[in-house]
CSV table of C-alpha atoms and ligand atoms in Angstrom, one decimal:
chain,number,residue,atom,x,y,z
A,748,MET,CA,-88.7,16.1,58.2
A,749,GLY,CA,-86.1,17.4,55.7
A,750,GLY,CA,-83.9,20.5,55.7
A,751,LYS,CA,-84.8,24.1,55.2
A,752,ILE,CA,-86.8,25.2,52.2
A,753,LEU,CA,-86.2,28.2,50.0
A,754,VAL,CA,-89.4,29.6,48.5
A,755,THR,CA,-88.8,32.2,45.8
A,756,GLY,CA,-91.8,34.3,45.1
A,757,GLY,CA,-93.2,33.4,48.5
A,758,ALA,CA,-94.9,36.7,48.9
A,759,GLY,CA,-96.9,36.1,45.7
A,760,TYR,CA,-100.2,34.5,45.1
A,761,ILE,CA,-99.3,30.8,44.6
A,762,GLY,CA,-96.0,31.0,46.5
A,763,SER,CA,-97.6,32.4,49.7
A,764,HIS,CA,-100.4,29.8,49.7
A,765,THR,CA,-97.7,27.1,49.4
A,766,ALA,CA,-95.4,28.6,52.0
A,767,GLN,CA,-98.3,28.6,54.4
A,768,LEU,CA,-98.9,24.9,54.0
A,769,LEU,CA,-95.2,24.1,54.3
A,770,VAL,CA,-95.1,26.1,57.6
A,771,ASP,CA,-98.2,24.4,58.8
A,772,ALA,CA,-96.5,21.0,58.1
A,773,GLY,CA,-93.6,22.0,60.4
A,774,ASN,CA,-91.0,22.9,57.8
A,775,GLU,CA,-88.4,25.7,58.2
A,776,VAL,CA,-89.2,28.1,55.3
A,777,VAL,CA,-87.2,31.0,53.9
A,778,VAL,CA,-89.1,33.3,51.5
A,779,LEU,CA,-87.1,35.3,49.0
A,780,ASP,CA,-89.2,37.9,47.2
A,781,ASN,CA,-88.5,41.3,45.7
A,782,LEU,CA,-92.1,42.4,46.3
A,783,SER,CA,-92.4,43.6,42.7
A,784,ASN,CA,-95.7,41.7,42.4
A,785,GLY,CA,-96.2,40.2,45.8
A,786,ASP,CA,-97.1,41.6,49.2
A,787,ARG,CA,-95.3,41.3,52.5
A,788,ALA,CA,-98.6,40.7,54.2
A,789,LEU,CA,-99.1,37.5,52.4
A,790,ILE,CA,-95.9,35.8,53.8
A,791,PRO,CA,-97.0,33.4,56.4
A,792,ASP,CA,-96.1,33.9,60.1
A,793,GLY,CA,-93.4,31.5,60.9
A,794,ALA,CA,-91.5,31.9,57.6
A,795,ALA,CA,-88.3,33.9,57.5
A,796,PHE,CA,-88.2,36.6,54.8
A,797,VAL,CA,-85.4,37.9,52.7
A,798,GLU,CA,-86.3,40.9,50.5
A,799,GLY,CA,-84.2,40.5,47.4
A,800,ASP,CA,-84.1,39.5,43.8
A,801,VAL,CA,-83.8,35.9,42.6
A,802,GLY,CA,-81.4,37.3,39.9
A,803,ASP,CA,-78.9,38.2,42.6
A,804,ARG,CA,-76.6,35.3,42.6
A,805,ALA,CA,-74.4,36.5,45.5
A,806,LEU,CA,-77.5,36.7,47.6
A,807,LEU,CA,-78.6,33.2,46.6
A,808,ALA,CA,-75.2,31.8,47.5
A,809,GLU,CA,-75.4,33.5,50.8
A,810,ILE,CA,-78.9,32.1,51.6
A,811,LEU,CA,-78.4,28.6,50.4
A,812,SER,CA,-76.4,27.1,53.3
A,813,PRO,CA,-75.9,23.3,53.5
A,814,ASP,CA,-78.9,22.9,55.7
A,815,PHE,CA,-81.3,23.5,52.8
A,816,ASP,CA,-82.6,20.5,51.0
A,817,ALA,CA,-85.2,22.0,48.7
A,818,VAL,CA,-85.9,25.0,46.5
A,819,LEU,CA,-89.5,25.9,45.4
A,820,HIS,CA,-89.2,28.4,42.6
A,821,PHE,CA,-92.3,30.5,42.0
A,822,ALA,CA,-90.7,33.9,41.3
A,823,GLY,CA,-91.3,34.9,37.7
A,824,TYR,CA,-93.4,36.9,35.2
A,825,LEU,CA,-96.6,35.4,34.0
A,826,VAL,CA,-98.6,37.6,31.6
A,827,VAL,CA,-98.6,36.1,28.1
A,828,PRO,CA,-99.3,39.3,26.1
A,829,ASP,CA,-96.5,41.1,28.1
A,830,SER,CA,-94.1,38.4,27.1
A,831,VAL,CA,-94.9,39.1,23.4
A,832,ALA,CA,-94.3,42.8,23.8
A,833,ASP,CA,-91.1,42.4,26.0
A,834,PRO,CA,-89.7,38.9,25.4
A,835,LEU,CA,-86.2,39.7,26.8
A,836,SER,CA,-87.6,40.6,30.2
A,837,TYR,CA,-89.3,37.2,30.3
A,838,TYR,CA,-86.2,35.3,29.2
A,839,ARG,CA,-84.2,37.2,31.9
A,840,ASN,CA,-86.7,36.7,34.7
A,841,ASN,CA,-88.0,33.3,33.9
A,842,THR,CA,-85.0,31.6,32.2
A,843,LEU,CA,-81.7,33.4,33.1
A,844,ASN,CA,-82.7,33.8,36.8
A,845,SER,CA,-83.8,30.2,36.9
A,846,HIS,CA,-80.4,29.2,35.5
A,847,GLY,CA,-78.7,31.1,38.3
A,848,LEU,CA,-80.9,29.6,40.9
A,849,ILE,CA,-80.5,26.0,39.7
A,850,GLU,CA,-76.7,26.5,39.4
A,851,THR,CA,-76.5,27.9,42.9
A,852,ALA,CA,-78.7,25.2,44.3
A,853,VAL,CA,-76.5,22.5,42.7
A,854,ASN,CA,-73.3,24.1,44.1
A,855,ALA,CA,-74.9,24.3,47.5
A,856,GLY,CA,-75.8,20.6,47.5
A,857,VAL,CA,-79.6,21.2,47.4
A,858,LYS,CA,-81.2,17.9,46.6
A,859,HIS,CA,-84.7,18.8,45.4
A,860,PHE,CA,-86.2,21.5,43.1
A,861,ILE,CA,-89.9,22.3,42.5
A,862,PHE,CA,-90.6,24.5,39.5
A,863,SER,CA,-93.7,26.5,38.6
A,864,SER,CA,-94.2,25.6,35.0
A,865,THR,CA,-97.3,26.2,32.9
A,866,ALA,CA,-99.8,24.8,30.5
A,867,ALA,CA,-98.6,27.5,28.2
A,868,THR,CA,-95.7,25.1,27.3
A,869,TYR,CA,-98.3,23.1,25.3
A,870,GLY,CA,-99.5,26.0,23.1
A,871,ASP,CA,-102.5,25.3,20.9
A,872,ALA,CA,-102.9,21.6,21.4
A,873,GLY,CA,-106.4,21.2,20.0
A,874,THR,CA,-109.5,20.2,21.9
A,875,GLU,CA,-108.4,16.9,23.5
A,876,PRO,CA,-107.1,17.1,27.1
A,877,VAL,CA,-103.3,17.5,27.0
A,878,THR,CA,-101.2,14.8,28.7
A,879,GLU,CA,-97.6,15.3,29.9
A,880,ASP,CA,-96.5,13.4,26.8
A,881,THR,CA,-98.2,15.8,24.4
A,882,PRO,CA,-95.3,17.4,22.7
A,883,PRO,CA,-94.7,21.0,24.0
A,884,ASN,CA,-95.2,23.7,21.4
A,885,PRO,CA,-95.4,27.0,23.3
A,886,ALA,CA,-97.1,29.8,21.4
A,887,SER,CA,-95.5,32.7,23.4
A,888,PRO,CA,-92.2,33.8,24.8
A,889,TYR,CA,-93.8,33.2,28.2
A,890,GLY,CA,-94.3,29.5,27.5
A,891,ARG,CA,-90.9,29.2,25.9
A,892,SER,CA,-89.2,30.9,28.8
A,893,LYS,CA,-90.7,28.3,31.2
A,894,LEU,CA,-90.1,25.3,28.9
A,895,ILE,CA,-86.4,26.2,28.6
A,896,THR,CA,-86.2,26.1,32.4
A,897,GLU,CA,-87.8,22.6,32.4
A,898,TRP,CA,-85.1,21.5,30.0
A,899,MET,CA,-82.4,23.0,32.1
A,900,LEU,CA,-83.8,21.0,35.1
A,901,ARG,CA,-84.0,17.8,33.1
A,902,ASP,CA,-80.4,18.0,31.9
A,903,THR,CA,-79.1,19.1,35.4
A,904,ALA,CA,-80.9,16.2,37.1
A,905,ALA,CA,-79.3,13.8,34.6
A,906,ALA,CA,-75.8,15.2,35.4
A,907,HIS,CA,-76.0,16.0,39.1
A,908,ASP,CA,-77.5,14.8,42.4
A,909,LEU,CA,-80.7,16.8,42.1
A,910,THR,CA,-84.3,15.6,41.6
A,911,TYR,CA,-87.1,17.9,40.5
A,912,VAL,CA,-90.8,18.2,39.8
A,913,ALA,CA,-92.0,20.7,37.2
A,914,LEU,CA,-95.7,21.4,37.8
A,915,ARG,CA,-97.5,22.7,34.7
A,916,TYR,CA,-100.3,24.9,36.1
A,917,PHE,CA,-103.5,25.3,34.3
A,918,ASN,CA,-105.8,28.2,35.2
A,919,VAL,CA,-105.2,29.0,38.9
A,920,ALA,CA,-107.9,30.9,40.7
A,921,GLY,CA,-109.6,31.2,44.1
A,922,ALA,CA,-108.2,32.1,47.5
A,923,ASP,CA,-107.5,30.6,50.9
A,924,PRO,CA,-111.1,29.9,52.2
A,925,THR,CA,-110.1,31.2,55.7
A,926,GLY,CA,-109.5,34.6,54.2
A,927,ARG,CA,-105.8,35.0,55.0
A,928,ARG,CA,-104.6,35.5,51.4
A,929,GLY,CA,-105.6,35.6,47.7
A,930,GLN,CA,-104.6,37.3,44.5
A,931,VAL,CA,-103.1,40.8,44.8
A,932,SER,CA,-101.6,41.2,41.3
A,933,LYS,CA,-101.7,44.8,40.0
A,934,ASN,CA,-103.2,45.2,36.5
A,935,ALA,CA,-104.6,41.7,36.5
A,936,THR,CA,-105.5,40.2,33.2
A,937,HIS,CA,-107.1,36.9,34.5
A,938,LEU,CA,-110.8,36.2,33.9
A,939,ILE,CA,-111.9,35.5,37.5
A,940,LYS,CA,-109.9,38.4,39.0
A,941,LEU,CA,-111.3,40.8,36.5
A,942,ALA,CA,-114.8,39.6,37.0
A,943,VAL,CA,-114.6,40.0,40.8
A,944,GLU,CA,-113.2,43.5,40.2
A,945,VAL,CA,-116.4,44.3,38.3
A,946,LEU,CA,-118.6,42.8,41.0
A,947,THR,CA,-116.9,44.8,43.7
A,948,GLY,CA,-117.3,48.1,41.7
A,949,GLN,CA,-113.7,48.6,40.9
A,950,ARG,CA,-114.4,48.3,37.2
A,951,ASP,CA,-117.5,49.3,35.3
A,952,HIS,CA,-117.5,46.2,33.0
A,953,MET,CA,-115.5,43.4,31.6
A,954,THR,CA,-115.2,42.0,28.0
A,955,ILE,CA,-115.8,38.4,27.0
A,956,PHE,CA,-113.0,37.9,24.5
A,957,GLY,CA,-114.9,36.2,21.7
A,958,ASP,CA,-118.1,34.1,21.6
A,959,ASP,CA,-117.5,32.4,18.2
A,960,TYR,CA,-115.0,29.7,19.3
A,961,ASN,CA,-115.8,26.1,18.4
A,962,THR,CA,-116.9,25.3,22.0
A,963,PRO,CA,-120.3,24.5,23.4
A,964,ASP,CA,-121.3,28.1,24.1
A,965,GLY,CA,-118.7,29.8,21.8
A,966,THR,CA,-116.5,31.1,24.6
A,967,GLY,CA,-113.1,29.9,25.7
A,968,VAL,CA,-112.8,26.8,27.8
A,969,ARG,CA,-110.2,26.4,30.5
A,970,ASP,CA,-109.4,24.1,33.4
A,971,TYR,CA,-109.7,26.2,36.5
A,972,ILE,CA,-107.8,24.9,39.6
A,973,HIS,CA,-108.2,26.2,43.1
A,974,VAL,CA,-105.0,27.7,44.5
A,975,VAL,CA,-105.1,25.7,47.7
A,976,ASP,CA,-105.3,22.4,45.8
A,977,LEU,CA,-102.3,23.6,43.7
A,978,ALA,CA,-100.4,24.6,46.9
A,979,ASP,CA,-101.1,21.1,48.3
A,980,ALA,CA,-99.7,19.6,45.1
A,981,HIS,CA,-96.4,21.3,45.8
A,982,VAL,CA,-96.2,20.0,49.3
A,983,ARG,CA,-96.9,16.5,48.0
A,984,ALA,CA,-94.4,16.9,45.3
A,985,LEU,CA,-91.7,17.7,47.9
A,986,ASP,CA,-92.7,14.8,50.1
A,987,TYR,CA,-92.4,12.6,47.0
A,988,LEU,CA,-88.9,13.8,46.1
A,989,ARG,CA,-87.8,13.5,49.7
A,990,ARG,CA,-89.0,9.9,49.7
A,991,GLY,CA,-86.7,9.2,46.8
A,992,GLY,CA,-89.1,9.8,43.9
A,993,ASP,CA,-87.8,10.3,40.3
A,994,SER,CA,-88.0,13.6,38.6
A,995,GLN,CA,-91.3,14.4,37.0
A,996,VAL,CA,-93.3,16.9,34.9
A,997,LEU,CA,-96.9,16.9,36.0
A,998,ASN,CA,-100.0,18.6,34.9
A,999,CYS,CA,-101.9,20.5,37.6
A,1000,GLY,CA,-105.5,20.8,36.6
A,1001,TYR,CA,-108.8,19.0,37.4
A,1002,GLY,CA,-109.2,17.6,33.9
A,1003,LYS,CA,-112.5,19.5,33.5
A,1004,GLY,CA,-113.2,22.5,31.3
A,1005,SER,CA,-115.4,25.6,32.1
A,1006,SER,CA,-116.3,28.3,29.6
A,1007,VAL,CA,-116.0,32.0,30.2
A,1008,LYS,CA,-119.8,32.2,30.3
A,1009,GLN,CA,-120.0,29.4,32.8
A,1010,VAL,CA,-117.4,31.2,35.0
A,1011,ILE,CA,-119.5,34.4,34.9
A,1012,ALA,CA,-122.7,32.5,35.6
A,1013,ALA,CA,-121.1,30.8,38.6
A,1014,LEU,CA,-120.1,34.2,40.0
A,1015,GLU,CA,-123.6,35.6,39.4
A,1016,ARG,CA,-125.1,32.7,41.4
A,1017,VAL,CA,-122.7,33.0,44.4
A,1018,SER,CA,-123.0,36.8,44.5
A,1019,ASN,CA,-126.6,37.2,43.6
A,1020,GLN,CA,-125.4,40.1,41.4
A,1021,LYS,CA,-125.2,40.6,37.6
A,1022,VAL,CA,-121.7,40.8,36.1
A,1023,ASN,CA,-121.6,43.6,33.5
A,1024,ALA,CA,-119.9,41.6,30.7
A,1025,LEU,CA,-119.9,42.8,27.2
A,1026,THR,CA,-119.0,40.6,24.2
A,1027,GLY,CA,-115.9,41.7,22.3
A,1028,PRO,CA,-113.5,40.3,19.7
A,1029,ARG,CA,-111.1,37.5,20.4
A,1030,ARG,CA,-108.0,38.3,22.3
A,1031,PRO,CA,-104.9,37.7,20.2
A,1032,GLY,CA,-103.0,34.6,21.2
A,1033,ASP,CA,-106.0,32.9,22.9
A,1034,VAL,CA,-106.9,29.3,22.1
A,1035,ALA,CA,-110.4,27.8,22.2
A,1036,GLU,CA,-109.8,25.2,24.8
A,1037,VAL,CA,-107.0,24.0,27.2
A,1038,VAL,CA,-107.9,21.2,29.6
A,1039,ALA,CA,-105.5,18.9,31.5
A,1040,GLU,CA,-105.4,15.2,31.4
A,1041,ALA,CA,-104.8,15.1,35.1
A,1042,SER,CA,-104.5,11.5,36.2
A,1043,ARG,CA,-100.7,11.2,36.5
A,1044,ILE,CA,-100.4,13.6,39.4
A,1045,ARG,CA,-103.2,11.9,41.4
A,1046,GLY,CA,-101.6,8.5,40.9
A,1047,LEU,CA,-98.0,9.5,41.6
A,1048,LEU,CA,-98.5,12.0,44.5
A,1049,GLY,CA,-101.8,10.8,45.9
A,1050,TRP,CA,-103.2,14.2,45.2
A,1051,GLN,CA,-106.9,14.5,45.9
A,1052,PRO,CA,-108.3,18.0,45.2
A,1053,ARG,CA,-110.7,19.4,47.8
A,1054,TYR,CA,-111.9,22.4,46.0
A,1055,ASP,CA,-112.9,21.0,42.6
A,1056,ASP,CA,-116.0,23.1,42.3
A,1057,LEU,CA,-116.3,26.2,40.1
A,1058,GLU,CA,-118.7,28.0,42.6
A,1059,LEU,CA,-116.3,27.4,45.4
A,1060,ILE,CA,-113.4,28.7,43.3
A,1061,VAL,CA,-115.2,31.9,42.3
A,1062,LYS,CA,-116.7,32.4,45.8
A,1063,THR,CA,-113.3,32.3,47.6
A,1064,ALA,CA,-111.9,34.7,44.9
A,1065,LEU,CA,-114.8,37.1,45.5
A,1066,ASP,CA,-114.7,36.9,49.3
A,1067,TRP,CA,-111.0,37.7,49.2
A,1068,GLU,CA,-111.4,40.6,46.9
A,1069,ARG,CA,-114.2,42.1,49.1
A,1070,LYS,CA,-111.9,41.7,52.1
A,1071,ARG,CA,-108.9,43.1,50.3
A,1072,ILE,CA,-110.7,46.3,49.4
A,1073,GLY,CA,-112.5,46.6,52.8
A,1074,GLN,CA,-116.0,45.5,51.7
A,1075,GLY,CA,-115.8,42.1,53.4
B,544,UFG,N1,-111.1,36.1,29.2
B,544,UFG,C1,-112.1,37.0,28.9
B,544,UFG,N2,-112.1,38.2,29.4
B,544,UFG,C2,-111.1,38.7,30.2
B,544,UFG,C3,-110.1,37.9,30.5
B,544,UFG,C4,-110.1,36.6,30.0
B,544,UFG,O1,-113.1,36.6,28.2
B,544,UFG,O2,-111.2,39.9,30.6
B,544,UFG,C5,-111.1,34.8,28.7
B,544,UFG,C6,-109.9,34.4,27.9
B,544,UFG,O3,-110.2,34.7,26.5
B,544,UFG,C7,-109.8,32.9,28.1
B,544,UFG,C8,-110.3,32.7,29.6
B,544,UFG,O4,-111.0,33.9,29.9
B,544,UFG,O5,-110.7,32.2,27.3
B,544,UFG,C9,-109.1,32.6,30.6
B,544,UFG,O6,-108.3,33.7,30.4
B,544,UFG,P1,-107.2,34.1,31.4
B,544,UFG,O7,-106.5,35.4,31.0
B,544,UFG,O8,-107.8,34.1,32.8
B,544,UFG,O9,-106.1,32.9,31.4
B,544,UFG,P2,-105.4,32.3,30.2
B,544,UFG,O10,-106.1,31.0,29.9
B,544,UFG,O11,-105.2,33.2,29.0
B,544,UFG,O12,-103.9,32.0,30.8
B,544,UFG,C10,-103.7,31.0,31.7
B,544,UFG,C11,-102.6,31.5,32.7
B,544,UFG,C12,-101.3,31.7,31.9
B,544,UFG,C13,-101.0,30.4,31.2
B,544,UFG,C14,-102.2,29.9,30.3
B,544,UFG,C15,-101.9,28.6,29.8
B,544,UFG,O13,-102.9,32.7,33.3
B,544,UFG,O14,-100.3,32.0,32.8
B,544,UFG,O15,-103.3,29.9,31.1
B,544,UFG,O16,-103.0,28.1,29.0
B,544,UFG,F1,-100.0,30.6,30.4
């Protein structure tokens, strides 16, 4: 077992699922979260909690004592259209704050860093699955704000005694199958979250953003990955670094695409209800298809997804939403 682990954004959706697995594996975990988009109730029992902002460098220096060996950095903004409207907030939260955290970690002698990156670093890469060697070409300030952080990590690892894994998430969805946690984001923009809000009566309808793409059924295709498999990838990435593994950038997806219509159909099957989905125009900034070439992470980390099943993904998301609003 290594030292203590700092988990920024550990009260959020992906951070809290990961913090739970780290605690389950016997690690000493400290969650830092400002609760702007997370929820105190999602922090696992057994993790220490510091309420504060990852941009607070004095606080970071106070927390990161020599007994920490790893930082997992989830805290950040993640809504692509918001990043277009307010780029400087994204560069502050995702880039500047990461700079402060990396610098403080290096100064404190932290050896390992795991970073929440994104498939948005690829931009519109066409219809072939994207490999980690596909040149990044982010189409939004969001993607750029994350890519710059990857570059900071690469340069820092070359100059200092730090190794890192940047995990490029594809479309994360679903919830802990035991019902302890799931997505809580206010004003969600994500397909599966919106669709379950319709099914649970919180919205009257949803819109399919375009059915004239060059895809089999005309709707957008994405690589949906269950949040618990993604959390497990973080735990494995940390084990890998602790065993002396080299720094890596790794895609986190299943390597399989599902269309908007397929997602809605899966939800209708598991719920036995109709989703009120209207067809509307394309959403600006959307691409037709983004699917991971996902073999590197399996080979390197021995990662074996357990929830690679669209119905299971949408069912756990729906079960969580029902529970969250008291229908479960
Ligand atoms: N969609 C709809 N209706 C909705 C919401 C989404 O039809 O109400 C469609 C989108 O057009 C897209 C698909 O569902 O085809 C998925 O959209 P999401 O908003 O759920 O997710 P994105 O693919 O736009 O974004 C995700 C992550 C981002 C990341 C990006 C990288 O959420 O953080 O993938 O490709 F940057």
